Amino acid sequence: MEFGPHLMLATLEGAITAAILALTAVGLSLTFGVMRVVNVAHGEFFMLGAVAAWFISTAIGGHPALGFIAAVVFAPLIIGLLAASADWLVLKRLEYDPERTIVATIGLLYIIQQGALIGFGPNAQPVEAPFSHRIALPWFEWGESGFEMYYPWGLSTNSYKLFIIFAACAILMGLWVIMTRTKIGLVMRATQQDRDMATAFGIPVERVYALTFGLGAALAALGAVLIVPVQQAYYLMGHDPLLLSFIVVIIGGLGSLRGTVLAALLIGMSDGIISVFFSPTLAKIIATLLVAMVLVFRPQGLFGKGTH
Amino acid sequence: MSEISRIHLLHAAMVAALVICWFVLPVYHAGNLARIMVFAIYAMGYNLLFGYTGLLSLGHALFFGAGMYGLGLAMHLGGVSAGPGILAGLIAALVVSGIVGFLALRTTGVAFMIVTLMFAQAGYLAVLLFGTYTRGDEGFVLPQATRALLGVDLSDAQNRYFAALLLFSAVLFFIGWLVRTPFGRCLVAIRENEERARMLGYDITRHKLMAVIMSGTISGLSGAAYCLLFGSAQAAFVAVPYSIFPLLYVLLGGMGTTLGPFVGTLFMFYLIDWSGGNMMVAGFVLVALALFAPAGILGEVRRRLITWLP
Amino acid sequence: MAAVNILETKGLTKTYGGLDANRDIDFALPRGDVHALIGPNGAGKSTFVGMLSGRIPATRGQVWFDGAEVTRLPAHKRISLGIAYTFQITSVFAKLPVRENVALAVRRILGRDRAAVRAKVDGVLERVGMVDQAYQLAGDLSYGHQRVLEIGMGLAQNPELFILDEPTQGLALPEVEAFKNLVNDLRGETTILLIEHNMNVVMEVSDSLTVLNHGEVLARGTPDEIRENADVQAAYLGGV
């Protein structure tokens, strides 16, 4: 395949990565931004979403779309509740002390990961997409009769993959509406801005935290449900999303959901596109060092508000 | 008895106990102890930066790896013997920690965590990228014949044990001495209240950089020791889990105590061993630790019983 | 030969995005004086002190300490030239014992000599009356005692200049009295710069005052002169 079409494919793949990364990272941004806790187990909630999707769709059987819809509804709900209870039972009692929280969430990571290994098994399991149509993509060329459009061999994508992008956008829009236009969103933002003032106004801060923690986990789980037909469910799949989400949240700037989404776009897209020019490993090295350098010279990230 | 003498006596007793362990313990446990001591050196290096200075790095595997591959590549590809190999490992770790310190210390808190994490990730990926030399994930093995220092065959279990003990003791005594010097005390001051320390006239940046370099070099020593004594180098040692382990060992054993890192490493090793590799048990223990013993094992001991514990 | 003025500024200015927090401040503090810096809220006192101590970089102007220009020096270097500084909100090492707090201040000067450090710490604790609390954790002390500890840490440095940022804030009346006695005790030993709101304290202990308002110097003079000054009265009562 020539360079142009190759780049287009990479861009598309990058967009999908960015979409899922945005969902996962926004989930982390909520907990990190609102509660100021480093949740090392965030990637495991992502993995649980994929695992739950597999369980649900296997249990329901029949047309994959049924299982998919059930998974989209129930997996984030279940995992959100799980996370909220972890917050209520453990993190709350630690008073969200930074070091103790890291230890506790590392513990949670081991518990969840091992639990998945026992319950789900060590092998990667596929989940069928609810629908899948091959869509050939056009490319352009300056031919004898002027500007021509043709369909290069091998340049195609999948309707489900395109759906992922739209779904992620819709979810993020929905989240934005909740955060800015509803009372619960206002309460969450108030608690993030000034916890003590929120308490003074009668906001049950600890319940808001549990809700936030649950919502963050649910978003990650939702992202995993969307990507699992493409990627397969695997008990160790939480590692990369964890790393990437943290990078995205810090680069985007703590406390800025908009920054998180933009950073997810940047990092998700660039990883795919740089890989076109360089070997994937070298691309990753460049991306990693770039992230480090952004922080070294601009510690508050791209859109962050001061130091924390 | 002065405070300093008490500390050195405690450390000497620890070393003596470890000497006795070799002759008293069954071979399996004694062998484990050799490995534990090497990783305890790593944890002690980490503790210097985290426990004493209060800087949480998520990228120490880079320094461990620098020592490991510094020695490993020098011996495996360069054909040098163990002595210069150790030197190569130390210098590699020193240089890497100097560069990382210079750049990363421009950030604090969470940004510092991520920057160190990123540098370590880049290091891990670099090991994979240069796989022709490093053999990547598969790694390479140092032939037994080369692993000898001053005529002593280090692949022999007893020699290995005492070599590990020698290094462990050296680092333990060094740290015990360092934390009672004005420099060491200033590190604690920086951890406790950086701005107050600054306004007492201390050069905070210089202290932090020195702490990073010392911490990184000791971690590199551990990596080099591991490669020399156990004969292998693999990319996995530079990956994220190996940055998390020393944090865990230090938090478990007691951050800011000299013996905490060893206790934590020992505890974690046997926790995983007894649970048959079932990390869930480890997970529950960690959650319990966070809830009920936040200062770590020796940290709680120091808080409640032995207040002079270094 | 030691400079007549231990601290001087020329045209010291700090601008934050178009707004002058401090504008063209010329200031001179004679060696040995007890000098107070006062002014209504928002006058720019904190900014000025920040630029003196080195915690805030100046936009324009110079700072001179003991005859040498220190404008570009970072805070810790200025401190090591002979300045002691206490924070507006008392800042000590809460989880360390009182002794260690003082020792940290001493060690920067006396270094490795453990016996000398111990002796100096004993001396300082004696002077500020905290011998009994030597092994208590600083954070367990009452706020007033923490303030005294902080002053003790300053004394431990044998400073040429002692900058005290709102030292009586949060103190009970007897503690304020004790503080005034301490200042009088220190008179002549070191130069003292007080940033204060408490007018009684200021009028009683100061040799001279500088009044800031709207980021500029409004008036300078002895307590009596300032008391009579109409501009100062107006500034405090509002209007100017």
CSV table of C-alpha atoms in Angstrom, one decimal, chain B:
chain,number,residue,atom,x,y,z
B,1,MET,CA,26.0,5.0,74.6
B,2,SER,CA,25.7,7.7,72.0
B,3,GLU,CA,23.0,7.6,69.4
B,4,ILE,CA,25.5,6.9,66.6
B,5,SER,CA,27.1,4.0,68.3
B,6,ARG,CA,23.7,2.5,69.0
B,7,ILE,CA,22.8,2.7,65.4
B,8,HIS,CA,26.0,1.1,64.2
B,9,LEU,CA,25.7,-1.6,66.8
B,10,LEU,CA,22.2,-2.4,65.6
B,11,HIS,CA,23.4,-2.7,62.1
B,12,ALA,CA,26.3,-4.8,63.1
B,13,ALA,CA,24.0,-7.1,64.9
B,14,MET,CA,21.9,-7.4,61.8
B,15,VAL,CA,24.9,-8.3,59.7
B,16,ALA,CA,26.0,-10.8,62.3
B,17,ALA,CA,22.6,-12.4,62.3
B,18,LEU,CA,22.7,-12.7,58.5
B,19,VAL,CA,26.1,-14.4,58.7
B,20,ILE,CA,24.7,-16.9,61.1
B,21,CYS,CA,21.7,-17.4,58.9
B,22,TRP,CA,23.9,-19.0,56.2
B,23,PHE,CA,25.1,-21.7,58.5
B,24,VAL,CA,21.8,-22.3,60.2
B,25,LEU,CA,19.1,-22.0,57.6
B,26,PRO,CA,18.3,-24.8,55.0
B,27,VAL,CA,19.8,-24.2,51.6
B,28,TYR,CA,16.5,-23.1,50.0
B,29,HIS,CA,16.0,-20.2,52.5
B,30,ALA,CA,19.6,-19.3,52.5
B,31,GLY,CA,19.5,-19.0,48.7
B,32,ASN,CA,16.4,-16.8,49.0
B,33,LEU,CA,18.2,-14.6,51.4
B,34,ALA,CA,20.9,-13.9,48.9
B,35,ARG,CA,18.3,-12.7,46.4
B,36,ILE,CA,16.5,-10.8,49.1
B,37,MET,CA,19.6,-9.0,50.2
B,38,VAL,CA,20.3,-7.9,46.6
B,39,PHE,CA,16.8,-6.5,46.2
B,40,ALA,CA,17.0,-5.0,49.6
B,41,ILE,CA,19.9,-2.9,48.3
B,42,TYR,CA,17.6,-1.7,45.6
B,43,ALA,CA,15.0,-0.9,48.2
B,44,MET,CA,17.5,0.9,50.4
B,45,GLY,CA,18.5,3.0,47.4
B,46,TYR,CA,14.8,3.8,46.8
B,47,ASN,CA,14.3,4.5,50.5
B,48,LEU,CA,16.9,7.2,50.5
B,49,LEU,CA,15.0,9.2,47.9
B,50,PHE,CA,11.4,8.3,49.0
B,51,GLY,CA,11.6,7.5,52.7
B,52,TYR,CA,14.1,10.2,53.7
B,53,THR,CA,13.8,12.9,51.1
B,54,GLY,CA,10.1,12.4,50.4
B,55,LEU,CA,10.3,12.2,46.6
B,56,LEU,CA,8.2,9.5,45.1
B,57,SER,CA,9.8,8.2,41.9
B,58,LEU,CA,8.0,5.7,39.7
B,59,GLY,CA,11.0,5.1,37.5
B,60,HIS,CA,13.7,3.6,39.6
B,61,ALA,CA,13.8,0.5,37.4
B,62,LEU,CA,15.7,2.7,35.0
B,63,PHE,CA,18.6,3.0,37.5
B,64,PHE,CA,18.4,-0.7,38.4
B,65,GLY,CA,18.5,-1.5,34.8
B,66,ALA,CA,21.4,0.9,34.1
B,67,GLY,CA,23.5,-1.0,36.6
B,68,MET,CA,22.3,-4.3,35.3
B,69,TYR,CA,23.0,-3.6,31.7
B,70,GLY,CA,26.0,-1.5,32.4
B,71,LEU,CA,27.7,-4.5,33.9
B,72,GLY,CA,26.0,-7.1,31.8
B,73,LEU,CA,26.8,-5.5,28.4
B,74,ALA,CA,30.3,-4.6,29.4
B,75,MET,CA,31.0,-8.3,30.4
B,76,HIS,CA,28.8,-10.0,27.7
B,77,LEU,CA,29.8,-7.8,24.7
B,78,GLY,CA,32.8,-6.0,25.9
B,79,GLY,CA,34.4,-9.1,27.5
B,80,VAL,CA,35.6,-7.3,30.6
B,81,SER,CA,35.9,-9.0,33.9
B,82,ALA,CA,33.8,-8.6,36.9
B,83,GLY,CA,35.7,-5.8,38.6
B,84,PRO,CA,35.6,-3.3,35.7
B,85,GLY,CA,32.1,-4.6,35.1
B,86,ILE,CA,30.9,-3.4,38.4
B,87,LEU,CA,32.5,-0.1,37.8
B,88,ALA,CA,30.8,0.1,34.4
B,89,GLY,CA,27.4,-0.6,36.1
B,90,LEU,CA,28.0,2.0,38.7
B,91,ILE,CA,29.1,4.7,36.3
B,92,ALA,CA,26.1,3.9,34.0
B,93,ALA,CA,23.7,4.3,37.0
B,94,LEU,CA,25.5,7.4,38.1
B,95,VAL,CA,25.2,9.1,34.7
B,96,VAL,CA,21.6,8.1,34.2
B,97,SER,CA,20.5,9.3,37.6
B,98,GLY,CA,22.4,12.6,37.1
B,99,ILE,CA,20.6,13.2,33.8
B,100,VAL,CA,17.2,12.2,35.1
B,101,GLY,CA,17.7,14.2,38.3
B,102,PHE,CA,18.6,17.3,36.4
B,103,LEU,CA,15.5,17.1,34.3
B,104,ALA,CA,12.9,15.6,36.6
B,105,LEU,CA,13.7,17.8,39.6
B,106,ARG,CA,12.2,20.7,37.7
B,107,THR,CA,8.9,19.1,38.6
B,108,THR,CA,7.3,18.1,41.9
B,109,GLY,CA,4.6,15.8,43.2
B,110,VAL,CA,2.6,13.9,40.7
B,111,ALA,CA,4.4,15.5,37.7
B,112,PHE,CA,7.6,14.2,39.1
B,113,MET,CA,6.1,10.7,39.4
B,114,ILE,CA,5.0,10.7,35.8
B,115,VAL,CA,8.3,12.1,34.5
B,116,THR,CA,10.3,9.5,36.3
B,117,LEU,CA,7.8,6.9,35.0
B,118,MET,CA,8.3,8.1,31.5
B,119,PHE,CA,12.0,8.0,31.6
B,120,ALA,CA,11.9,4.5,32.9
B,121,GLN,CA,9.5,3.5,30.2
B,122,ALA,CA,11.7,5.0,27.5
B,123,GLY,CA,14.6,3.1,29.0
B,124,TYR,CA,12.6,-0.2,28.9
B,125,LEU,CA,11.7,0.5,25.3
B,126,ALA,CA,15.3,1.3,24.5
B,127,VAL,CA,16.4,-2.0,25.8
B,128,LEU,CA,13.8,-3.6,23.4
B,129,LEU,CA,14.8,-1.4,20.5
B,130,PHE,CA,18.5,-2.3,20.8
B,131,GLY,CA,17.5,-6.0,21.1
B,132,THR,CA,20.4,-7.0,18.9
B,133,TYR,CA,22.7,-6.2,21.8
B,134,THR,CA,20.5,-6.7,24.7
B,135,ARG,CA,18.4,-9.7,23.5
B,136,GLY,CA,15.3,-7.8,24.7
B,137,ASP,CA,12.8,-9.6,26.8
B,138,GLU,CA,14.6,-12.9,26.4
B,139,GLY,CA,17.7,-11.3,27.8
B,140,PHE,CA,21.2,-12.9,28.0
B,141,VAL,CA,23.1,-15.0,30.4
B,142,LEU,CA,26.6,-14.4,31.8
B,143,PRO,CA,28.7,-17.6,31.6
B,144,GLN,CA,29.6,-19.0,34.9
B,145,ALA,CA,33.3,-18.8,34.1
B,146,THR,CA,33.2,-15.0,33.9
B,147,ARG,CA,31.4,-14.4,37.1
B,148,ALA,CA,34.4,-14.4,39.4
B,149,LEU,CA,35.9,-11.6,41.3
B,150,LEU,CA,39.4,-11.8,42.7
B,151,GLY,CA,39.5,-15.5,42.1
B,152,VAL,CA,36.3,-16.2,43.9
B,153,ASP,CA,33.6,-18.0,41.9
B,154,LEU,CA,30.5,-16.0,42.5
B,155,SER,CA,28.1,-18.6,41.0
B,156,ASP,CA,28.8,-20.8,44.0
B,157,ALA,CA,26.0,-20.5,46.5
B,158,GLN,CA,28.1,-19.7,49.5
B,159,ASN,CA,30.3,-17.2,47.8
B,160,ARG,CA,27.2,-15.6,46.3
B,161,TYR,CA,25.5,-15.3,49.6
B,162,PHE,CA,28.5,-13.6,51.2
B,163,ALA,CA,29.1,-11.4,48.3
B,164,ALA,CA,25.5,-10.2,48.5
B,165,LEU,CA,25.9,-9.8,52.3
B,166,LEU,CA,29.1,-7.8,51.9
B,167,LEU,CA,27.4,-5.4,49.5
B,168,PHE,CA,24.2,-5.2,51.6
B,169,SER,CA,26.3,-4.5,54.7
B,170,ALA,CA,28.3,-1.8,53.0
B,171,VAL,CA,25.1,0.0,51.8
B,172,LEU,CA,23.4,-0.4,55.2
B,173,PHE,CA,26.4,1.1,57.0
B,174,PHE,CA,26.6,3.9,54.5
B,175,ILE,CA,23.0,4.8,54.8
B,176,GLY,CA,23.1,4.5,58.6
B,177,TRP,CA,26.0,7.0,58.6
B,178,LEU,CA,24.5,9.3,55.9
B,179,VAL,CA,21.2,9.9,57.6
B,180,ARG,CA,22.9,11.2,60.7
B,181,THR,CA,25.1,13.7,58.8
B,182,PRO,CA,24.0,17.3,58.3
B,183,PHE,CA,23.3,16.3,54.7
B,184,GLY,CA,21.1,13.4,55.7
B,185,ARG,CA,19.2,15.5,58.3
B,186,CYS,CA,18.6,18.1,55.7
B,187,LEU,CA,17.0,15.5,53.4
B,188,VAL,CA,14.5,14.7,56.2
B,189,ALA,CA,13.9,18.5,56.7
B,190,ILE,CA,13.1,18.7,53.0
B,191,ARG,CA,10.7,15.9,53.3
B,192,GLU,CA,9.0,17.5,56.3
B,193,ASN,CA,8.8,21.1,55.3
B,194,GLU,CA,10.7,22.0,52.2
B,195,GLU,CA,10.0,25.7,52.3
B,196,ARG,CA,11.1,26.0,55.9
B,197,ALA,CA,14.3,24.2,55.1
B,198,ARG,CA,14.9,26.6,52.2
B,199,MET,CA,14.4,29.6,54.4
B,200,LEU,CA,16.9,28.2,56.8
B,201,GLY,CA,19.5,28.7,54.1
B,202,TYR,CA,19.7,25.1,52.7
B,203,ASP,CA,20.2,24.7,48.9
B,204,ILE,CA,17.2,22.5,48.3
B,205,THR,CA,17.9,21.8,44.6
B,206,ARG,CA,21.4,20.6,45.2
B,207,HIS,CA,20.4,18.4,48.1
B,208,LYS,CA,17.6,16.8,46.0
B,209,LEU,CA,19.9,16.2,43.1
B,210,MET,CA,22.5,14.6,45.3
B,211,ALA,CA,19.8,12.4,46.8
B,212,VAL,CA,18.6,11.3,43.3
B,213,ILE,CA,22.1,10.5,42.2
B,214,MET,CA,23.0,8.6,45.4
B,215,SER,CA,19.6,6.8,45.3
B,216,GLY,CA,20.0,5.9,41.6
B,217,THR,CA,23.6,4.7,42.0
B,218,ILE,CA,22.7,2.4,44.9
B,219,SER,CA,19.8,1.1,42.9
B,220,GLY,CA,22.2,0.6,40.0
B,221,LEU,CA,24.6,-1.3,42.3
B,222,SER,CA,21.8,-3.7,43.1
B,223,GLY,CA,21.1,-4.2,39.4
B,224,ALA,CA,24.8,-4.8,38.7
B,225,ALA,CA,25.0,-7.2,41.7
B,226,TYR,CA,22.0,-9.1,40.5
B,227,CYS,CA,23.4,-9.6,37.0
B,228,LEU,CA,26.8,-10.6,38.4
B,229,LEU,CA,25.6,-12.9,41.1
B,230,PHE,CA,22.6,-14.5,39.4
B,231,GLY,CA,24.0,-14.3,35.9
B,232,SER,CA,21.2,-12.9,33.8
B,233,ALA,CA,19.9,-9.7,32.4
B,234,GLN,CA,16.4,-9.2,31.0
B,235,ALA,CA,14.3,-6.3,29.8
B,236,ALA,CA,11.6,-7.2,32.4
B,237,PHE,CA,13.8,-5.7,35.1
B,238,VAL,CA,13.5,-2.3,33.6
B,239,ALA,CA,9.7,-2.5,33.2
B,240,VAL,CA,7.1,-0.8,35.3
B,241,PRO,CA,6.6,-3.6,37.9
B,242,TYR,CA,10.2,-3.3,38.9
B,243,SER,CA,9.7,0.4,39.6
B,244,ILE,CA,6.7,-0.4,41.8
B,245,PHE,CA,8.5,-3.2,43.8
B,246,PRO,CA,10.9,-1.0,45.7
B,247,LEU,CA,8.1,1.4,46.6
B,248,LEU,CA,6.1,-1.5,47.9
B,249,TYR,CA,9.0,-2.9,49.9
B,250,VAL,CA,9.8,0.4,51.5
B,251,LEU,CA,6.2,1.2,52.4
B,252,LEU,CA,5.7,-2.3,53.8
B,253,GLY,CA,8.9,-2.4,55.8
B,254,GLY,CA,8.9,1.2,57.0
B,255,MET,CA,9.8,4.2,55.0
B,256,GLY,CA,12.5,6.4,56.4
B,257,THR,CA,14.0,3.6,58.5
B,258,THR,CA,17.4,2.0,57.7
B,259,LEU,CA,16.2,-1.6,58.1
B,260,GLY,CA,12.7,-1.1,56.8
B,261,PRO,CA,13.7,-1.8,53.2
B,262,PHE,CA,15.2,-5.2,54.1
B,263,VAL,CA,12.2,-6.1,56.2
B,264,GLY,CA,9.8,-5.1,53.5
B,265,THR,CA,11.7,-7.1,50.8
B,266,LEU,CA,11.8,-10.1,53.1
B,267,PHE,CA,8.1,-9.9,54.0
B,268,MET,CA,7.0,-9.4,50.4
B,269,PHE,CA,9.2,-12.2,49.1
B,270,TYR,CA,7.8,-14.7,51.6
B,271,LEU,CA,4.3,-13.5,51.2
B,272,ILE,CA,4.3,-14.3,47.5
B,273,ASP,CA,6.2,-17.5,48.2
B,274,TRP,CA,3.7,-18.8,50.8
B,275,SER,CA,0.7,-17.8,48.9
B,276,GLY,CA,2.0,-19.8,45.9
B,277,GLY,CA,2.3,-16.8,43.7
B,278,ASN,CA,-1.3,-15.9,44.4
B,279,MET,CA,-1.1,-12.2,44.4
B,280,MET,CA,-4.6,-11.8,45.8
B,281,VAL,CA,-3.2,-12.6,49.3
B,282,ALA,CA,-0.6,-10.0,48.8
B,283,GLY,CA,-3.3,-7.6,47.7
B,284,PHE,CA,-5.3,-8.1,50.8
B,285,VAL,CA,-2.2,-7.7,53.0
B,286,LEU,CA,-1.4,-4.4,51.3
B,287,VAL,CA,-4.9,-3.1,51.8
B,288,ALA,CA,-4.7,-4.1,55.5
B,289,LEU,CA,-1.4,-2.5,55.7
B,290,ALA,CA,-2.7,0.8,54.3
B,291,LEU,CA,-5.6,0.7,56.7
B,292,PHE,CA,-3.9,-0.3,59.9
B,293,ALA,CA,-0.1,0.1,59.7
B,294,PRO,CA,0.5,3.1,57.4
B,295,ALA,CA,4.0,3.7,58.7
B,296,GLY,CA,5.1,0.2,57.6
B,297,ILE,CA,6.3,-2.6,59.9
B,298,LEU,CA,9.4,-0.9,61.3
B,299,GLY,CA,7.7,2.4,61.1
B,300,GLU,CA,5.0,1.3,63.5
B,301,VAL,CA,7.6,-0.3,65.7
B,302,ARG,CA,9.5,3.0,65.8
B,303,ARG,CA,6.3,4.9,66.5
B,304,ARG,CA,5.1,2.8,69.3
B,305,LEU,CA,8.1,1.0,70.9
B,306,ILE,CA,11.6,1.8,69.9
B,307,THR,CA,11.8,5.5,69.2
B,308,TRP,CA,15.5,5.6,68.5
B,309,LEU,CA,15.2,3.2,65.6
B,310,PRO,CA,17.2,4.8,62.7
